[in-house]
PDB file of C-alpha atoms in Angstrom:
ATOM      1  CA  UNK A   1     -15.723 -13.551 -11.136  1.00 44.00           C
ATOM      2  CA  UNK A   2     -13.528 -12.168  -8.432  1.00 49.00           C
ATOM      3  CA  UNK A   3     -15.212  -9.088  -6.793  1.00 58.00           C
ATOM      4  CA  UNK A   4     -12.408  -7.145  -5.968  1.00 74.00           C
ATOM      5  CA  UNK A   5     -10.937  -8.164  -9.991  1.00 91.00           C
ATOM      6  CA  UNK A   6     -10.474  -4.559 -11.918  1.00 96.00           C
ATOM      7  CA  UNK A   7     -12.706  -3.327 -14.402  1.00 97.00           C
ATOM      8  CA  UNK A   8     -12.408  -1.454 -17.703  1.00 98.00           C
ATOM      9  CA  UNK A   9     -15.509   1.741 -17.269  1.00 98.00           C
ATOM     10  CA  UNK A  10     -16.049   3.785 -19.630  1.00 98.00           C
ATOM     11  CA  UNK A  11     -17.587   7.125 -19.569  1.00 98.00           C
ATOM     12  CA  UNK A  12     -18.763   8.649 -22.668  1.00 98.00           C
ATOM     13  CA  UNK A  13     -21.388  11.117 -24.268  1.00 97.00           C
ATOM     14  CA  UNK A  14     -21.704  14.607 -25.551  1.00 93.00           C
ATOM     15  CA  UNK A  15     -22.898  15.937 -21.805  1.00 90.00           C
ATOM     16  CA  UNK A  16     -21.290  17.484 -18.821  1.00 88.00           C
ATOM     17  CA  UNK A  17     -20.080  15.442 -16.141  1.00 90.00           C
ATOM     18  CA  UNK A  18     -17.946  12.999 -17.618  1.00 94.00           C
ATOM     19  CA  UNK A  19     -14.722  14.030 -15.587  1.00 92.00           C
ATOM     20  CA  UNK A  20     -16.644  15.114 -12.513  1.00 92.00           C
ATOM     21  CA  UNK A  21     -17.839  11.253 -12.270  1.00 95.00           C
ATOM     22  CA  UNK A  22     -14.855   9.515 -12.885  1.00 97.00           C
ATOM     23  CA  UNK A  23     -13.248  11.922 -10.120  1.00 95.00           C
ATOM     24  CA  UNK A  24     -16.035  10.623  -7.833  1.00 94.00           C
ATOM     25  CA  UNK A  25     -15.035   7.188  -8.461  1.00 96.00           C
ATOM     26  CA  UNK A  26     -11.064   8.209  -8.359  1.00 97.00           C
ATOM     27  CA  UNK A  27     -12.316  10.221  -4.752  1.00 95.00           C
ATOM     28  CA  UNK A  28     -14.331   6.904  -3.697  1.00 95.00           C
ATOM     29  CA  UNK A  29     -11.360   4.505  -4.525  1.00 96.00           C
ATOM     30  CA  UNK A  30      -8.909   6.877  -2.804  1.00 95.00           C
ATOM     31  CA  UNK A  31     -10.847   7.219   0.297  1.00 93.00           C
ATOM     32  CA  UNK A  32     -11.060   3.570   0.741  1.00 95.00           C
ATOM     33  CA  UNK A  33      -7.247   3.366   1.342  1.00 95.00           C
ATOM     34  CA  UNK A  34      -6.520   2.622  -2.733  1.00 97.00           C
ATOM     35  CA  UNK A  35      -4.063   4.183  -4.767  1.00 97.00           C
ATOM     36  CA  UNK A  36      -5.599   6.298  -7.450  1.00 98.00           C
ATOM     37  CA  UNK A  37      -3.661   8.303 -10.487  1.00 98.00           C
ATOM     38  CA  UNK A  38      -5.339  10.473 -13.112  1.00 96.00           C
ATOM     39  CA  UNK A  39      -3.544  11.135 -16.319  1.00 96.00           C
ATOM     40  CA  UNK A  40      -5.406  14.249 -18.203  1.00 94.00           C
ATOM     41  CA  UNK A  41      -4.558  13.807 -21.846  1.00 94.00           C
ATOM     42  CA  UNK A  42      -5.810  17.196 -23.289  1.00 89.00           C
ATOM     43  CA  UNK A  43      -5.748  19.219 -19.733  1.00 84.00           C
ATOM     44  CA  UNK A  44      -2.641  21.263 -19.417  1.00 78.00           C
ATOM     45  CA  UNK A  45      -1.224  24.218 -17.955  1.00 66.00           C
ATOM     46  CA  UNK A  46      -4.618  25.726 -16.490  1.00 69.00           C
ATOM     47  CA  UNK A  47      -5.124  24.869 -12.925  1.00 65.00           C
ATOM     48  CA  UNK A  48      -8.455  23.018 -12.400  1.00 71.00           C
ATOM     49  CA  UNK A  49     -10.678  22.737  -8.958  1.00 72.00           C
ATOM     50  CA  UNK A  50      -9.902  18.912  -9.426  1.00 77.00           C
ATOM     51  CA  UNK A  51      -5.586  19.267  -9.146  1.00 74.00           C
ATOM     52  CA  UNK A  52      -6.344  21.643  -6.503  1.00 77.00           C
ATOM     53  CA  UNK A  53      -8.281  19.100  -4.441  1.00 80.00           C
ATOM     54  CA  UNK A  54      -5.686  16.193  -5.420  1.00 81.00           C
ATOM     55  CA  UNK A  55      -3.438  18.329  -3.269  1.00 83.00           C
ATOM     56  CA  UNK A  56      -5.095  17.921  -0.319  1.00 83.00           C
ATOM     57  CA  UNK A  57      -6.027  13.937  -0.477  1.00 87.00           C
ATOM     58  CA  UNK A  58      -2.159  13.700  -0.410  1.00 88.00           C
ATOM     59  CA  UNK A  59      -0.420  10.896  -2.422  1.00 91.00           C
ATOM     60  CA  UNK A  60      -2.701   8.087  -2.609  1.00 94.00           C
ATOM     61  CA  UNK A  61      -4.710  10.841  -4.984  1.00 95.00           C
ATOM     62  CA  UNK A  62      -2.244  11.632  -7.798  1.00 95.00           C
ATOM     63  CA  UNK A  63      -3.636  13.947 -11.151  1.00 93.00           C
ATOM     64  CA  UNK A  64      -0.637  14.564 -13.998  1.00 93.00           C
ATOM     65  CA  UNK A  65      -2.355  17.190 -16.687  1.00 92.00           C
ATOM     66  CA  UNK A  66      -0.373  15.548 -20.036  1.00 93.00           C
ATOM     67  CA  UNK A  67      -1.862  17.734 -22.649  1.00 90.00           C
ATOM     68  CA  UNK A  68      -1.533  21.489 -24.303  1.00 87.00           C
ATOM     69  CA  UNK A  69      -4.941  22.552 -23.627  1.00 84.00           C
ATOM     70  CA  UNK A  70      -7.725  22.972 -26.354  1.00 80.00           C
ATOM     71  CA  UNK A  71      -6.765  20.690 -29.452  1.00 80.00           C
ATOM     72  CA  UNK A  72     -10.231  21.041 -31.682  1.00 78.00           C
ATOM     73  CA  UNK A  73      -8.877  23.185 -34.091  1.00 78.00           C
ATOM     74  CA  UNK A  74      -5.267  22.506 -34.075  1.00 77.00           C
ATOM     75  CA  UNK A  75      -3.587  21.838 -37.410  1.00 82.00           C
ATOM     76  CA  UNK A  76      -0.204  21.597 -38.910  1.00 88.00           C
ATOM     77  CA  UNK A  77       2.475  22.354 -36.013  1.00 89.00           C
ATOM     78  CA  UNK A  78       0.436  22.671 -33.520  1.00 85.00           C
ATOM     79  CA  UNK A  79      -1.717  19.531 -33.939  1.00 86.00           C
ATOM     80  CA  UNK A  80       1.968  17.738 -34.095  1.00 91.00           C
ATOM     81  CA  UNK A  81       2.655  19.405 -30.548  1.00 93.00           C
ATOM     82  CA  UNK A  82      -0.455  18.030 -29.321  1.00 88.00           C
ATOM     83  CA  UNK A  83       0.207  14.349 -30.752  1.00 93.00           C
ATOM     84  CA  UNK A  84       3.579  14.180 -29.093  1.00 95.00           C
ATOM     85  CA  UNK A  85       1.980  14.907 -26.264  1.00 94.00           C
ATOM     86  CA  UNK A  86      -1.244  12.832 -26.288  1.00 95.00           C
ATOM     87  CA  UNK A  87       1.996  10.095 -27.067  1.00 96.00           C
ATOM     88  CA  UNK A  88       4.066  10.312 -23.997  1.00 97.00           C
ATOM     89  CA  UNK A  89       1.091  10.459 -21.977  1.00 97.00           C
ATOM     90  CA  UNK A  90       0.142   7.459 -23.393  1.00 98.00           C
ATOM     91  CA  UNK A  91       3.210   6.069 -22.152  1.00 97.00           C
ATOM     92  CA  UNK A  92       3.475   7.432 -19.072  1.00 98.00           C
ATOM     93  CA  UNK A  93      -0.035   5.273 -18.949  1.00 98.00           C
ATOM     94  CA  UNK A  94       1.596   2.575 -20.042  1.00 98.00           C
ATOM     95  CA  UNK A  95       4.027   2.613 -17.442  1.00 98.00           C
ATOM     96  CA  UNK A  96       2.183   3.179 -14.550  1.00 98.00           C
ATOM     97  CA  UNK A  97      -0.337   0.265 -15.684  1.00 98.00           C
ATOM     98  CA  UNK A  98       2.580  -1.892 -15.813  1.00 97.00           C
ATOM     99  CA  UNK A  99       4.065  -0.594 -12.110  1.00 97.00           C
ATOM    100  CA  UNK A 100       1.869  -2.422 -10.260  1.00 95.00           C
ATOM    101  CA  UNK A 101       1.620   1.067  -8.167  1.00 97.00           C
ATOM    102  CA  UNK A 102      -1.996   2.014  -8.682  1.00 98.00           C
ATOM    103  CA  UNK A 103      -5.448   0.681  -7.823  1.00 98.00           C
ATOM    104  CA  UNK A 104      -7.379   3.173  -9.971  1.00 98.00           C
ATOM    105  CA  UNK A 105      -6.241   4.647 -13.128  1.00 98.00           C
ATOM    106  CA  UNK A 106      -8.170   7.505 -15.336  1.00 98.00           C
ATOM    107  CA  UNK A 107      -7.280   8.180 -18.250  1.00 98.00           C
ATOM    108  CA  UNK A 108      -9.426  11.615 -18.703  1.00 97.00           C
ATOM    109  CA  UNK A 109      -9.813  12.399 -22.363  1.00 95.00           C
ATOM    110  CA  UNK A 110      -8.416   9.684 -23.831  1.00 97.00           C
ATOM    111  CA  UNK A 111     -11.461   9.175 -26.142  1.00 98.00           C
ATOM    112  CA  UNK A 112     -11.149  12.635 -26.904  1.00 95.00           C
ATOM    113  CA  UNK A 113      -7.051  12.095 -27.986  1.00 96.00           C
ATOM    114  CA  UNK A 114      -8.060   8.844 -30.172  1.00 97.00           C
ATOM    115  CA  UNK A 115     -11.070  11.326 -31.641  1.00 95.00           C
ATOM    116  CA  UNK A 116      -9.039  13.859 -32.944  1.00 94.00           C
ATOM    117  CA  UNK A 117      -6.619  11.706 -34.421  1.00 94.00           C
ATOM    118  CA  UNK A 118      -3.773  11.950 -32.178  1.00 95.00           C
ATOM    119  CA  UNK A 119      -3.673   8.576 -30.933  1.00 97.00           C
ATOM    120  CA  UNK A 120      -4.841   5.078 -32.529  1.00 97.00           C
ATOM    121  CA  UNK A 121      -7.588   2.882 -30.990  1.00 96.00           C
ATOM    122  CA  UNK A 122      -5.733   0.115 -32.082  1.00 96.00           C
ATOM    123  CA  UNK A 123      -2.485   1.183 -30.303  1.00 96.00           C
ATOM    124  CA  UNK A 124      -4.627   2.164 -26.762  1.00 97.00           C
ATOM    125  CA  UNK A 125      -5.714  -1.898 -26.761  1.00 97.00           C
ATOM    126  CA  UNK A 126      -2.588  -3.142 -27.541  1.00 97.00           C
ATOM    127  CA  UNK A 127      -0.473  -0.807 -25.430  1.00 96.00           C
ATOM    128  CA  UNK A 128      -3.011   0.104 -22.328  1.00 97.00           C
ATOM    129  CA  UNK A 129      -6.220  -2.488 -22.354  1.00 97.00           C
ATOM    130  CA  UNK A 130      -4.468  -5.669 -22.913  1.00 96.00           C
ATOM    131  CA  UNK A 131      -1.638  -5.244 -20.465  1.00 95.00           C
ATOM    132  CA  UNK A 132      -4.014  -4.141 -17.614  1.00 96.00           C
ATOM    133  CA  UNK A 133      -3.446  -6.117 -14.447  1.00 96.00           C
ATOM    134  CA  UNK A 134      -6.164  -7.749 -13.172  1.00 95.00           C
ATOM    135  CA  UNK A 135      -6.232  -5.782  -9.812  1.00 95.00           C
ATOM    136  CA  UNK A 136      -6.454  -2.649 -11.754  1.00 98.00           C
ATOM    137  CA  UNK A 137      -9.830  -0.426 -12.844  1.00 98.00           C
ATOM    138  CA  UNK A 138      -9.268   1.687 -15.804  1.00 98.00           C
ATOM    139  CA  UNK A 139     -11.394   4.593 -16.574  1.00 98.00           C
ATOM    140  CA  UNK A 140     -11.804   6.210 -19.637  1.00 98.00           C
ATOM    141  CA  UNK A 141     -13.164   9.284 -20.558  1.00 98.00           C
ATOM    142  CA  UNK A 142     -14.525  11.477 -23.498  1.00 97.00           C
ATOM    143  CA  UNK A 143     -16.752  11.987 -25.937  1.00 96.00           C
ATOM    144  CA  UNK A 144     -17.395   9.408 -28.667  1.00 96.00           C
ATOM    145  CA  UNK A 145     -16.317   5.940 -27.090  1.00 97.00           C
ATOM    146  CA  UNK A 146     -15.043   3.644 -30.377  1.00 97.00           C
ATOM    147  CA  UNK A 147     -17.657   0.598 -30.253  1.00 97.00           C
ATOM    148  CA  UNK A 148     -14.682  -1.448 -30.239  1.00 97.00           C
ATOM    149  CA  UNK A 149     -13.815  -0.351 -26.858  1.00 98.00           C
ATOM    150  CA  UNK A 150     -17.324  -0.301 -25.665  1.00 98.00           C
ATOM    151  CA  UNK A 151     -17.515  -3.693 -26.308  1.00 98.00           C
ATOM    152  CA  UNK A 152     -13.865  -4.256 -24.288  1.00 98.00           C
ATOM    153  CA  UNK A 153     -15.659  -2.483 -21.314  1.00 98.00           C
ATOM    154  CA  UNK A 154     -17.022  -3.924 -18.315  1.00 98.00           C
ATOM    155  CA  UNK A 155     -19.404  -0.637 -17.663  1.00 97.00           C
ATOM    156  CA  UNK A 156     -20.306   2.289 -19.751  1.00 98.00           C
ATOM    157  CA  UNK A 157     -21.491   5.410 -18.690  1.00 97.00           C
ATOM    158  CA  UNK A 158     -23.062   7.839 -21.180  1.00 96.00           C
ATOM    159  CA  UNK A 159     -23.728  11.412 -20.116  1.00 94.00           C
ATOM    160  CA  UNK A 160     -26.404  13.292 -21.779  1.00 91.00           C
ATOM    161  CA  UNK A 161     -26.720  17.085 -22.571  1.00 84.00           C
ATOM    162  CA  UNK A 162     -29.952  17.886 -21.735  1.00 83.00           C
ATOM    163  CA  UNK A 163     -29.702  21.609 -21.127  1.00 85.00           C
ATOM    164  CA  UNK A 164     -26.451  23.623 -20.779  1.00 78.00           C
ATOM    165  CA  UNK A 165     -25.919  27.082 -19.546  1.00 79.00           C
ATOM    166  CA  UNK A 166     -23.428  27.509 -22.902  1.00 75.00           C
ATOM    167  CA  UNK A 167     -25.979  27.718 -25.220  1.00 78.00           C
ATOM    168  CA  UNK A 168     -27.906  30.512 -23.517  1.00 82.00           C
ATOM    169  CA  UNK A 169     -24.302  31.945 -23.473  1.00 85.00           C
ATOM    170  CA  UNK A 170     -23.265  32.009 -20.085  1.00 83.00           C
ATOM    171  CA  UNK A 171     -19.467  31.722 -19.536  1.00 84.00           C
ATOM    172  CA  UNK A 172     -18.103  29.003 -17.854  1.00 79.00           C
ATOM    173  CA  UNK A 173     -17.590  29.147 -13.758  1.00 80.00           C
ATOM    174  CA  UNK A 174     -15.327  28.429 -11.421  1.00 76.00           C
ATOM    175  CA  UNK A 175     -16.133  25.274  -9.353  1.00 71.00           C
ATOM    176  CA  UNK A 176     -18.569  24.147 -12.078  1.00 73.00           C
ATOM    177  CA  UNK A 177     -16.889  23.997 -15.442  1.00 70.00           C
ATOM    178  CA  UNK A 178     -13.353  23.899 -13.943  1.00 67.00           C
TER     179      UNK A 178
END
């Protein structure tokens, strides 16, 4: 196999840190001269520590928030806002794994989008994984990996919740949970 062939990684569990190491592998990637874009399919309006550092790696480092924000309990209207969304960020995936444009791509959340039924497994192999280049590494993130994509991937990361200051009920903080 071809070293410097792309790879399919996902990164998966119910613990923190899922994000936070695909951006270190986006950051890593970027700061070897590669071209890295992050498409954030639940993420939205809210300004994160991550888009705010994106900034400032200029544009080999590129992060597009696609979503509406929190999506767990969305139902009738809303959850239809949310699929149209988790939809044209699916093709603006699409599209930039066809461009040619990109060394790296994330797609944060994704397993999260397919999880709460606003996007198909079936459509993310047919439309993302089997058109991947083979220069290209795709990341995907979220909670839940479908063991039919597992089996796709060339690495899977699983993050584990060990302890969490949530459940003692801390707030989240700035710099650590966004």
């Amino acid at each position: 196999m071809d070293v410097t062939e792309g790879k399919l990684i996902i990164i998966t569990g119910a613990g923190k840190g899922k994000t936070t190491t695909a951006l270190g592998e986006a950051l890593r990637f970027c700061l070897n001269g590669k071209k890295v874009l992050i498409l954030q399919f639940i993420k939205g309006a809210r300004v994160s520590g991550e888009f705010k550092a994106a900034k400032k790696l200029g544009p080999n480092f590129v992060i597009k928030p696609m979503g509406l924000g929190f999506v767990r309990f969305a139902s009738g209207e809303k959850k239809a806002e949310h699929q149209a969304a988790a939809h044209k960020a699916v093709q603006a995936a699409q599209e930039s794994i066809l461009s040619g444009a990109y060394d790296l791509i994330v797609l944060d959340e994704l397993l999260y989008s397919i999880g709460f039924g606003l996007i198909q497994m079936e459509d993310v192999i047919a439309d993302l994984l089997k058109p991947k280049p083979k220069h290209l590494t795709l990341i995907l993130t979220g909670r839940n990996a479908p063991p039919e994509l597992v089996d796709l991937a060339d690495y899977v990361i699983e993050a584990q919740g060990l302890k969490h200051p949530f459940k003692q009920g801390i707030p989240a903080q700035v710099g650590i949970e966004f």
